[in-house]
Coordinates of C-alpha atoms in Angstrom, one line a residue:
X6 CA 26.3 13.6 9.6
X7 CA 24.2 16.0 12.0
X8 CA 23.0 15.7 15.3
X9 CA 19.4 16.5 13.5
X10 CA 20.1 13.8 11.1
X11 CA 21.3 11.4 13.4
X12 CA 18.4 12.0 16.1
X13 CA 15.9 12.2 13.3
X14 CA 16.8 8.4 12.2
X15 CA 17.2 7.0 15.8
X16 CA 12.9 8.0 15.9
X17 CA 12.6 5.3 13.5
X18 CA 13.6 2.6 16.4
X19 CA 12.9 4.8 19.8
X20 CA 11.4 2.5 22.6
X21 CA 7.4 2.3 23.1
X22 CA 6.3 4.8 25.9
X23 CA 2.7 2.7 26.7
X24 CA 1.9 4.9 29.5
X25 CA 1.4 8.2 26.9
X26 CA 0.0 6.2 23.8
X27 CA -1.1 8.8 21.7
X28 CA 2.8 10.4 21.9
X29 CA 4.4 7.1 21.4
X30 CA 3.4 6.3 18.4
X31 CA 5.2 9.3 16.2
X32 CA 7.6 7.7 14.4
X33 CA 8.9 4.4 15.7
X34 CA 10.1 0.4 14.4
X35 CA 9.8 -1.4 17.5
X36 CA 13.1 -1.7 19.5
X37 CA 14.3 -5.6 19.6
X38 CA 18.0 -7.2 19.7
X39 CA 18.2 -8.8 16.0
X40 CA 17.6 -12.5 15.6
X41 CA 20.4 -14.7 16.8
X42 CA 20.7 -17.1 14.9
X43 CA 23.8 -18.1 16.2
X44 CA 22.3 -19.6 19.4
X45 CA 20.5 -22.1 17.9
X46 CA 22.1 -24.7 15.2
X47 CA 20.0 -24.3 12.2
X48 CA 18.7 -27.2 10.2
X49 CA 16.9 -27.9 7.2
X50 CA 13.0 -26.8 7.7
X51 CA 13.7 -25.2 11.1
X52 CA 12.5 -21.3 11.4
X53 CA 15.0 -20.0 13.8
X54 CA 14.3 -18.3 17.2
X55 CA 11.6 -15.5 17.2
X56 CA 10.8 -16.4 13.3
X57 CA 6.7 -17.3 13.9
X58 CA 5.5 -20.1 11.1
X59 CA 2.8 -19.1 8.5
X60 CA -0.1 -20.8 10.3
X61 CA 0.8 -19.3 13.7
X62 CA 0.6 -16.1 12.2
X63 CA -2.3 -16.2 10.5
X64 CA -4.0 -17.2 13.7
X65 CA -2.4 -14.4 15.5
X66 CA -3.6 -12.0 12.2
X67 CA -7.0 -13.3 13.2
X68 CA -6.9 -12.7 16.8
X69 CA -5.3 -9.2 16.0
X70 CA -8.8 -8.5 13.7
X71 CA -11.2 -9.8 16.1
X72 CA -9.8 -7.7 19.0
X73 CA -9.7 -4.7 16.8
X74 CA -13.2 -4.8 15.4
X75 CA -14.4 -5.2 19.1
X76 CA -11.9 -1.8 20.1
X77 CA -13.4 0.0 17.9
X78 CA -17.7 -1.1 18.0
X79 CA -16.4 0.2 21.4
X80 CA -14.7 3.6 20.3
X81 CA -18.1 4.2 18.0
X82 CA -20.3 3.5 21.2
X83 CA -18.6 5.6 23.2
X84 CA -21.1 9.2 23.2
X85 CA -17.4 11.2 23.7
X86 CA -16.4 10.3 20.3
X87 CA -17.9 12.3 17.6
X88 CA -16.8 9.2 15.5
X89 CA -16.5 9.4 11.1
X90 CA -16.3 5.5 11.2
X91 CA -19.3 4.0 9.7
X92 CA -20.2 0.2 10.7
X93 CA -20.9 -1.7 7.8
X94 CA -24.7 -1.3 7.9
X95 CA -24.7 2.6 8.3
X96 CA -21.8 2.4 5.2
X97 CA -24.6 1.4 2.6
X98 CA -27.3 2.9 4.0
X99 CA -25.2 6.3 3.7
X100 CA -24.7 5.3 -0.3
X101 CA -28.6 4.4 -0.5
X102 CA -29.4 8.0 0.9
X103 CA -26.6 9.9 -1.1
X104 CA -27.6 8.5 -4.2
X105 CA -31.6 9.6 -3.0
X106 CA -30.6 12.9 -2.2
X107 CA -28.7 13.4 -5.4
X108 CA -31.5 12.3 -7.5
X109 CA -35.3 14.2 -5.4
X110 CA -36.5 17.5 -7.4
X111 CA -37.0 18.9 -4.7
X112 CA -34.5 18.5 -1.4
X113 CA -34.0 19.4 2.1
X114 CA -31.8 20.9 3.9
X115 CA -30.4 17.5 5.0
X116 CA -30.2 16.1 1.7
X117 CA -28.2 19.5 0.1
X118 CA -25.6 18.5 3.4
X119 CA -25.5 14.8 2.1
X120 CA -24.4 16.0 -1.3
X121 CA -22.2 18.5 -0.3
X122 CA -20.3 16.1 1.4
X123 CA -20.4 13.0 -0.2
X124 CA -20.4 11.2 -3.5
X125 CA -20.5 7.8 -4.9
X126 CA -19.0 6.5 -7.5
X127 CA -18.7 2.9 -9.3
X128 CA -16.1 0.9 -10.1
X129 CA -15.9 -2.1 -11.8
X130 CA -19.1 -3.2 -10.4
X131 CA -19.0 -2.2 -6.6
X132 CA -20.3 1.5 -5.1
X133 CA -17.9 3.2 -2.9
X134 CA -18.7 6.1 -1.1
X135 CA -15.9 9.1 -1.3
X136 CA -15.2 12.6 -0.2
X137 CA -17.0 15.0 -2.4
X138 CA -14.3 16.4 -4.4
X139 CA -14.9 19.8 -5.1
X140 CA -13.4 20.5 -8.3
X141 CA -10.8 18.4 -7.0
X142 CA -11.2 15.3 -9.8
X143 CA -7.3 14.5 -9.1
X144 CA -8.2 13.5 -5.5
X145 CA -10.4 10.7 -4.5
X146 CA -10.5 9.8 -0.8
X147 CA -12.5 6.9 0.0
X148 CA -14.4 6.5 3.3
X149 CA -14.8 2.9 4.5
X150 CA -16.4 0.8 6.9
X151 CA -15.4 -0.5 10.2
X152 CA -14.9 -4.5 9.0
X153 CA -12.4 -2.7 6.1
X154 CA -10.5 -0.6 8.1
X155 CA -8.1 -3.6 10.0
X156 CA -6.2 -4.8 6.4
X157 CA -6.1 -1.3 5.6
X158 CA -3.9 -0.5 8.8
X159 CA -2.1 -4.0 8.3
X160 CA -1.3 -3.9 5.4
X161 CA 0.0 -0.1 5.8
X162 CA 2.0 -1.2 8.8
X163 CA 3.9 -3.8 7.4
X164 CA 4.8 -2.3 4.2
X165 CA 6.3 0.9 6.1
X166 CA 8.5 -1.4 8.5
X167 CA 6.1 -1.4 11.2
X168 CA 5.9 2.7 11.8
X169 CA 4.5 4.5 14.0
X170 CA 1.1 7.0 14.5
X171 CA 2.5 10.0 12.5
X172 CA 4.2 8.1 9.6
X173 CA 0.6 5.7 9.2
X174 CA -1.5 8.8 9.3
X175 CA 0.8 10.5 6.6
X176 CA 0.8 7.5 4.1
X177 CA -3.5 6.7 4.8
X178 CA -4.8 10.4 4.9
X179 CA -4.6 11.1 1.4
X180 CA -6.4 8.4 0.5
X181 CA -9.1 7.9 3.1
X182 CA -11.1 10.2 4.6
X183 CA -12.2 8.4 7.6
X184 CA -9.0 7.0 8.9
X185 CA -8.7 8.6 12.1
X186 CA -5.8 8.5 14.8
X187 CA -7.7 7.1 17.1
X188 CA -8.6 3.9 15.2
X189 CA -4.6 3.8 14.0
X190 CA -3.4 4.2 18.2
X191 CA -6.1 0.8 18.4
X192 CA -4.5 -1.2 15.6
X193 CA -0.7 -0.5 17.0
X194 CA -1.5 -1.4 20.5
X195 CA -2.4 -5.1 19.1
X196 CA 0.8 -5.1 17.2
X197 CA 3.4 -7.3 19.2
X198 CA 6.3 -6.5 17.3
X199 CA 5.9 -3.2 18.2
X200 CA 5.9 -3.9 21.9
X201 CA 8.8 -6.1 22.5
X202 CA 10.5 -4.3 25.3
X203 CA 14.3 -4.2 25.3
X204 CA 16.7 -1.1 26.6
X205 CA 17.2 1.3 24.3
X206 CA 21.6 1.4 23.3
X207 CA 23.1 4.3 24.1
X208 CA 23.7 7.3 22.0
X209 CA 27.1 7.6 21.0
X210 CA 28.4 11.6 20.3
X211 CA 26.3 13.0 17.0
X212 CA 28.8 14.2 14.1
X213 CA 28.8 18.0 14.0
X214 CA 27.2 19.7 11.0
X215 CA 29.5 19.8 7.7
X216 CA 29.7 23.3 6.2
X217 CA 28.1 23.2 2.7
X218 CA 31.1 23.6 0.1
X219 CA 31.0 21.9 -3.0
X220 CA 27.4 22.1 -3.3
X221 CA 27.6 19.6 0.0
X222 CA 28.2 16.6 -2.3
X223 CA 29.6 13.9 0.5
X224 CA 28.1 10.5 1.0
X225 CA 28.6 8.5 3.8
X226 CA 29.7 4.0 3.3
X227 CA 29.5 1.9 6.3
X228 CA 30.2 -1.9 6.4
X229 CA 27.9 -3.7 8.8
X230 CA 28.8 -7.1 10.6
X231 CA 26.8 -9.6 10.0
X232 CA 29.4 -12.3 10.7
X233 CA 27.5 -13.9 13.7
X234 CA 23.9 -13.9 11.6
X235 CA 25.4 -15.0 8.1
X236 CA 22.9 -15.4 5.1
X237 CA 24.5 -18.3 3.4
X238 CA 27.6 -16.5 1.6
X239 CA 27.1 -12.9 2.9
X240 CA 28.4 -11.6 5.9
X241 CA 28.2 -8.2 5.8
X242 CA 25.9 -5.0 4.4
X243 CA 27.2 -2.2 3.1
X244 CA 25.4 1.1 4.1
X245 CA 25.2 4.0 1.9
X246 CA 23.6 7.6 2.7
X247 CA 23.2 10.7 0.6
X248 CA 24.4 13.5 2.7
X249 CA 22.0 16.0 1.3
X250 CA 18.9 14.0 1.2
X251 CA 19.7 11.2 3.6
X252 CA 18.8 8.6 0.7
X253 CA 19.9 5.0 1.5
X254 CA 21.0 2.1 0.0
X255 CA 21.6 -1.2 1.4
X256 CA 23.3 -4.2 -0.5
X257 CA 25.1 -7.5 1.1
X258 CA 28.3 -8.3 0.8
X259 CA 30.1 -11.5 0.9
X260 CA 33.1 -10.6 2.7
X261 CA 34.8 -6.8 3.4
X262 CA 37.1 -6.2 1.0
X263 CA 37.6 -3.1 -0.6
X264 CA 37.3 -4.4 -4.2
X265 CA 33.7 -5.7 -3.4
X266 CA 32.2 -2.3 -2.2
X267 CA 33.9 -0.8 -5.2
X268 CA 32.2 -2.5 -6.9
X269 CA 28.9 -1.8 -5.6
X270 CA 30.0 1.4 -5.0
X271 CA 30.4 2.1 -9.0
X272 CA 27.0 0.4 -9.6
X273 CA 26.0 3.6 -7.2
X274 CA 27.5 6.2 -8.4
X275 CA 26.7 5.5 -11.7
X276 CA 22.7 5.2 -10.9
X277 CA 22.7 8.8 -8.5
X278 CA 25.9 10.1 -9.5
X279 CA 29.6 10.3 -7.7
X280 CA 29.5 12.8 -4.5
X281 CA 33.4 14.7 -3.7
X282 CA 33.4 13.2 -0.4
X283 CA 33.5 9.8 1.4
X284 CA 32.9 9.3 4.9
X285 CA 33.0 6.4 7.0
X286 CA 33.5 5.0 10.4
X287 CA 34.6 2.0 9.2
X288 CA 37.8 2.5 9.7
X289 CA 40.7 4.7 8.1
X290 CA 42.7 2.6 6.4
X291 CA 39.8 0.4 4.5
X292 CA 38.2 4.1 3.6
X293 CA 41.0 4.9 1.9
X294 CA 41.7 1.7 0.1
X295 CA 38.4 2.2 -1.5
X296 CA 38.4 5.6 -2.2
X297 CA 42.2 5.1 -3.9
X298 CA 40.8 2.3 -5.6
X299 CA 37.4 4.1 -6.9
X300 CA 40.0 6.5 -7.8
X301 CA 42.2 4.3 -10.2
X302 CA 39.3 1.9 -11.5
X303 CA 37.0 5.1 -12.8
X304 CA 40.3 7.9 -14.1
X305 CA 37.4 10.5 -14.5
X306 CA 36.4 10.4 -11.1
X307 CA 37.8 12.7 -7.8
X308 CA 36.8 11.3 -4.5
X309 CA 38.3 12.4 -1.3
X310 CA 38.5 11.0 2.2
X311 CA 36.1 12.7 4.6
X312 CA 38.3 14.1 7.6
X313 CA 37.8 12.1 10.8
X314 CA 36.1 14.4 14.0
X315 CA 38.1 13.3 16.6
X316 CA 36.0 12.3 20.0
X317 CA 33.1 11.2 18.2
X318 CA 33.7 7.7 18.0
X319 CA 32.0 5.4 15.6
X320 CA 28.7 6.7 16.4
X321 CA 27.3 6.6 12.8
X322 CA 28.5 3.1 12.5
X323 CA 27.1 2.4 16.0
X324 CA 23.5 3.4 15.2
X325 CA 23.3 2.3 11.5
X326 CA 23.9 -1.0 11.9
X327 CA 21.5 -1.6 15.5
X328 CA 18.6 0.5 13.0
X329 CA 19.2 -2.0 10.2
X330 CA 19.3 -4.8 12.2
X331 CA 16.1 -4.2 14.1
X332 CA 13.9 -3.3 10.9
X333 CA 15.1 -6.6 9.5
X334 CA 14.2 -8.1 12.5
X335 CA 10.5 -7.0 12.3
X336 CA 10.7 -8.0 8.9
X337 CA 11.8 -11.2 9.0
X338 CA 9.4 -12.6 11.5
X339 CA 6.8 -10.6 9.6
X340 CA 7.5 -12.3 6.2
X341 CA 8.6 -16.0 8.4
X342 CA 11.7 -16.0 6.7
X343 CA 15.6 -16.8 7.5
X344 CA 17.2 -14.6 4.8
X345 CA 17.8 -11.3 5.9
X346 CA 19.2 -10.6 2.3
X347 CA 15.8 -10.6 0.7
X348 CA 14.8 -7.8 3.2
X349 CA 17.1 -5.1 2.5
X350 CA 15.5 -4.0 -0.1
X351 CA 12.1 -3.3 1.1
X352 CA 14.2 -1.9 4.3
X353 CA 15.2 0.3 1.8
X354 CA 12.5 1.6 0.4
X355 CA 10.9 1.9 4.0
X356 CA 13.5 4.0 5.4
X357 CA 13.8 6.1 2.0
X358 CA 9.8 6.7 1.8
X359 CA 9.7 7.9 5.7
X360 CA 8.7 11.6 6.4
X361 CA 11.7 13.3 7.8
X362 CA 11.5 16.0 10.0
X363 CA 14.5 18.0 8.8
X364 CA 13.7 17.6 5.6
X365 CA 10.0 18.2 5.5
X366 CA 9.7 15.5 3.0
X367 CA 11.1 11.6 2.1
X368 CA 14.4 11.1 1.4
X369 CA 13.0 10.0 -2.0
X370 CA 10.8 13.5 -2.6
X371 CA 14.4 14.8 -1.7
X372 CA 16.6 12.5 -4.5
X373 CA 13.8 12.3 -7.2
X374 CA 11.3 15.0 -6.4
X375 CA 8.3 12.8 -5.9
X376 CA 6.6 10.6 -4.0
X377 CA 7.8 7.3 -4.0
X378 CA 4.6 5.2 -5.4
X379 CA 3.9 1.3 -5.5
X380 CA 2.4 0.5 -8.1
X381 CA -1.5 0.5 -8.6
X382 CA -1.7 0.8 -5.0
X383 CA -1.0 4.1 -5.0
X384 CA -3.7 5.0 -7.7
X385 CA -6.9 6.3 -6.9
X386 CA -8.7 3.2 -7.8
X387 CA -10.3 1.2 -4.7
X388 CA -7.8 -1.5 -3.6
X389 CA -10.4 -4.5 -3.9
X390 CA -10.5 -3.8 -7.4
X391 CA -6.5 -3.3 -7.8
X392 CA -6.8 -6.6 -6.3
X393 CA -8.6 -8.2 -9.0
X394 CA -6.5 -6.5 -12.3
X395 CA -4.4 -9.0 -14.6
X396 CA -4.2 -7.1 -17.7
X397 CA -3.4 -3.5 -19.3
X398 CA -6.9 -4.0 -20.9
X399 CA -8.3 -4.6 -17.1
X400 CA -7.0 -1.4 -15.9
X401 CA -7.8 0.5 -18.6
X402 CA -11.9 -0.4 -18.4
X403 CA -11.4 0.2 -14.6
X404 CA -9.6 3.7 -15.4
X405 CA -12.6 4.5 -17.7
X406 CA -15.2 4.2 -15.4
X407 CA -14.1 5.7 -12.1
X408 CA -13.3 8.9 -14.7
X409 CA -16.5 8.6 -16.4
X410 CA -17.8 8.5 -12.3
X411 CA -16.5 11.3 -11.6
X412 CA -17.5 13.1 -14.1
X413 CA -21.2 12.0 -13.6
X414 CA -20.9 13.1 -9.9
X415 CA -19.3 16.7 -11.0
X416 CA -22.4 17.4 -13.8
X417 CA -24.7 16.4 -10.7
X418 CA -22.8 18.3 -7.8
X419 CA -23.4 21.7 -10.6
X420 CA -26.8 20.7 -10.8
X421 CA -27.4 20.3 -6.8
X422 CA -25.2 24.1 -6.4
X423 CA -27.7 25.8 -9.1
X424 CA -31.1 24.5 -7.4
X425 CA -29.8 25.2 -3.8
X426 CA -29.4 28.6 -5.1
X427 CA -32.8 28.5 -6.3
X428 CA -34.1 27.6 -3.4
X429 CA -32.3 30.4 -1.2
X430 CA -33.6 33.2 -3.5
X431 CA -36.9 31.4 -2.8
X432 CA -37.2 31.1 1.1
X433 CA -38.7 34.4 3.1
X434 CA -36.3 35.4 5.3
X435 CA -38.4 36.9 7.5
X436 CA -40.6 33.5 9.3
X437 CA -37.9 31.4 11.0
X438 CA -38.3 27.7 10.3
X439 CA -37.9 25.5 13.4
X440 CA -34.0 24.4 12.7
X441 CA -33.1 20.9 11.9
X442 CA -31.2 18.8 14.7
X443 CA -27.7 18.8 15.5
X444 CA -25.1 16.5 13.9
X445 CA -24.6 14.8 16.9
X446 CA -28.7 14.3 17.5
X447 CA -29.0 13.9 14.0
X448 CA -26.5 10.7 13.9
X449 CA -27.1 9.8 17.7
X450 CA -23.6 11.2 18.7
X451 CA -22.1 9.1 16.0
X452 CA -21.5 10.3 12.6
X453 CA -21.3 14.1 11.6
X454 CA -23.2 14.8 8.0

């Protein structure tokens, strides 16, 4: 593994810098030792330490929401910030006037600005008010209120594993077009998880960089203790990573024996396909147990031992299994549960959808060549009504309309293009009209139309 890969994962858990906010929040999971359950005898019913109860959270969701929506009433007051987020008053009136502008014969200068910029469209009963697309009917960005905006960054938070500025901004930006930085930096300051303060372990030595032969195929297997925080039967996780596209997989294991990650192993290899090369810090003697045994179980497959790079210590090892741990962590007091098996999967899928630097994509655009998506979450269709669809039939009718919206709104942004150039040809250029106010006297230093 390379020193850009290794420093590029440790940025998933670097510490919280509060004194430069803006800059801590790049791409972080909030540093924190993982849940000991050891210390504490566990009985039936009991949440162990640091594990917060469903009511508790809820109350501290609330608290969370009220302190935000006050943080940011603020940030819109403030005349410094030229500020895109719309309370919910100013949200419908916007809609109101949109839809006015779009339908006068004859409109003003302020009303061509309205359409150029915005359109509304219906779905399933309720307006929304989006980016004017342009030609662009394949992206719909949504602009929403002030009271919509705290779920939004919630529930984006929690389903990247609690990440940062940069990684929050990447995942909302494509869908909404008035998600700012500013209003993201407010939501992670209320985010407790993402403040617990503990000393950062130290870095062991970074592999050096593998030269690229066999078209670089290597992977590398870890085995992570889990002995002192065991999840009923399993004990331990086993860590695999794609060298090329640094695609993970996580699955527990009930005890570290070279026939049980063969197995899993297989299950693998027969999914993404077998690399030439197997690395692991895990030590040499178990490596090559399972790679003889991979060996004799599957005839048609060649797998050598990755050669050890002496001085360099289990550093891999060292700094896969504190990442792990700590994402599970936030998960499991996120999700109030004990079972740290039912979270490596979403880990998973967190670490896998991350930007990575190096890459300059997701592990999973690098493995699949997409995006990784979730469902009807990641449609274009507003997420209140995602919320409400139980059928095929449901999201078909819902489909229908938002196209037959947008194509309503295309026929009428032609239309508002062909009689503002009408009304250019018409206008004397040579009296100057008294110009209209500034966007920021316009929208009292508030909105920009």
């Amino acid at each position: 593994m390379s020193s850009g890969e290794a420093a590029t994962f440790e940025d998933l858990t670097k510490d919280w810098n509060r004194g430069i906010m803006l800059n801590s929040y790049e791409n972080t999971v909030p540093q924190g030792d993982f849940l000991q359950f050891s210390t504490t005898p566990q009985r039936a019913g009991n949440d162990p330490p640091g594990v917060s109860n469903p009511s508790d959270t809820e109350t501290e969701i609330s608290t969370m929401r009220e302190k935000f929506l006050t943080s940011v009433t603020k940030l819109v007051e403030s005349k410094s910030y030229n500020s895109k987020v719309f309370s919910k008053e100013k949200y419908f009136q916007t809609i109101k006037e949109v839809k006015e502008a779009k339908e006068k014969g004859k409109k003003s200068s302020r009303d061509y600005r309205r359409a150029a910029k915005y359109d509304v469209i219906s779905v399933a009963g309720t307006e929304k008010l989006i980016e004017a697309a342009h030609r662009e009917r394949d992206r719909i960005r949504y602009y929403v209120h002030k009271e919509e905006l705290f779920d939004i960054l919630h529930d984006t938070h929690l389903n990247i594993g609690h990440g940062g500025r940069t990684r929050m901004l990447k995942e909302l930006q494509g869908k909404y077009g008035n998600v700012t930085k500013e209003v993201i930096v407010l939501y992670l300051t209320l985010c407790k998880q993402c403040h617990q303060k503990n000393p950062v372990p130290k870095r062991g030595l970074a592999p050096k960089p593998m030269p690229c032969k066999d078209n670089d195929s290597r992977c590398q297997v870890e085995i992570l203790d889990m002995q002192s925080n065991a999840d009923g039967e399993f004990k331990f996780i086993l860590y695999y990573q794609d060298h090329v596209t640094k695609f993970i997989i996580l699955r527990p294991l009930k005890a570290k024996q070279a026939h049980e990650v063969v197995s899993v192993l297989l299950d693998i290899f027969t999914i993404l396909g077998p690399p030439s090369v197997l690395e692991s810090d895990s030590g040499i003697e178990f490596t090559n147990q399972v790679v003889n045994e991979l060996n004799e179980v599957w005839p048609d497959l060649k797998i050598v031992l990755g050669k050890s790079h002496p001085g360099q210590g289990q550093g891999f090892l060292e700094r896969a299994s504190r990442d792990v741990k700590t994402m599970l962590s936030a998960w499991m007091q996120s999700n109030h549960s004990r079972h740290w098996t039912e979270g490596l999967r979403f880990m998973q899928v967190v670490r896998n959808q991350a930007f990575d630097g190096s890459l300059q994509q997701s592990p999973y655009e690098a493995m699949f060549g997409c995006k990784a998506k979730f469902g009807l979450y990641s449609s274009h269709l507003p997420r209140e009504t995602v919320a409400v669809l139980h059928t095929e039939e449901e999201l078909e009718i819902a489909e229908e309309q938002l196209e037959s919206s947008l194509w309503v709104r295309q026929e009428e942004r032609a239309e508002v293009g062909a009689d503002r150039s009408d009304m250019d040809e018409d206008v004397d250029p040579t009296p100057l009209e008294a110009s209209e106010p500034s966007t920021s006297q316009a929208a009292s230093g508030l909105f920009s139309w």
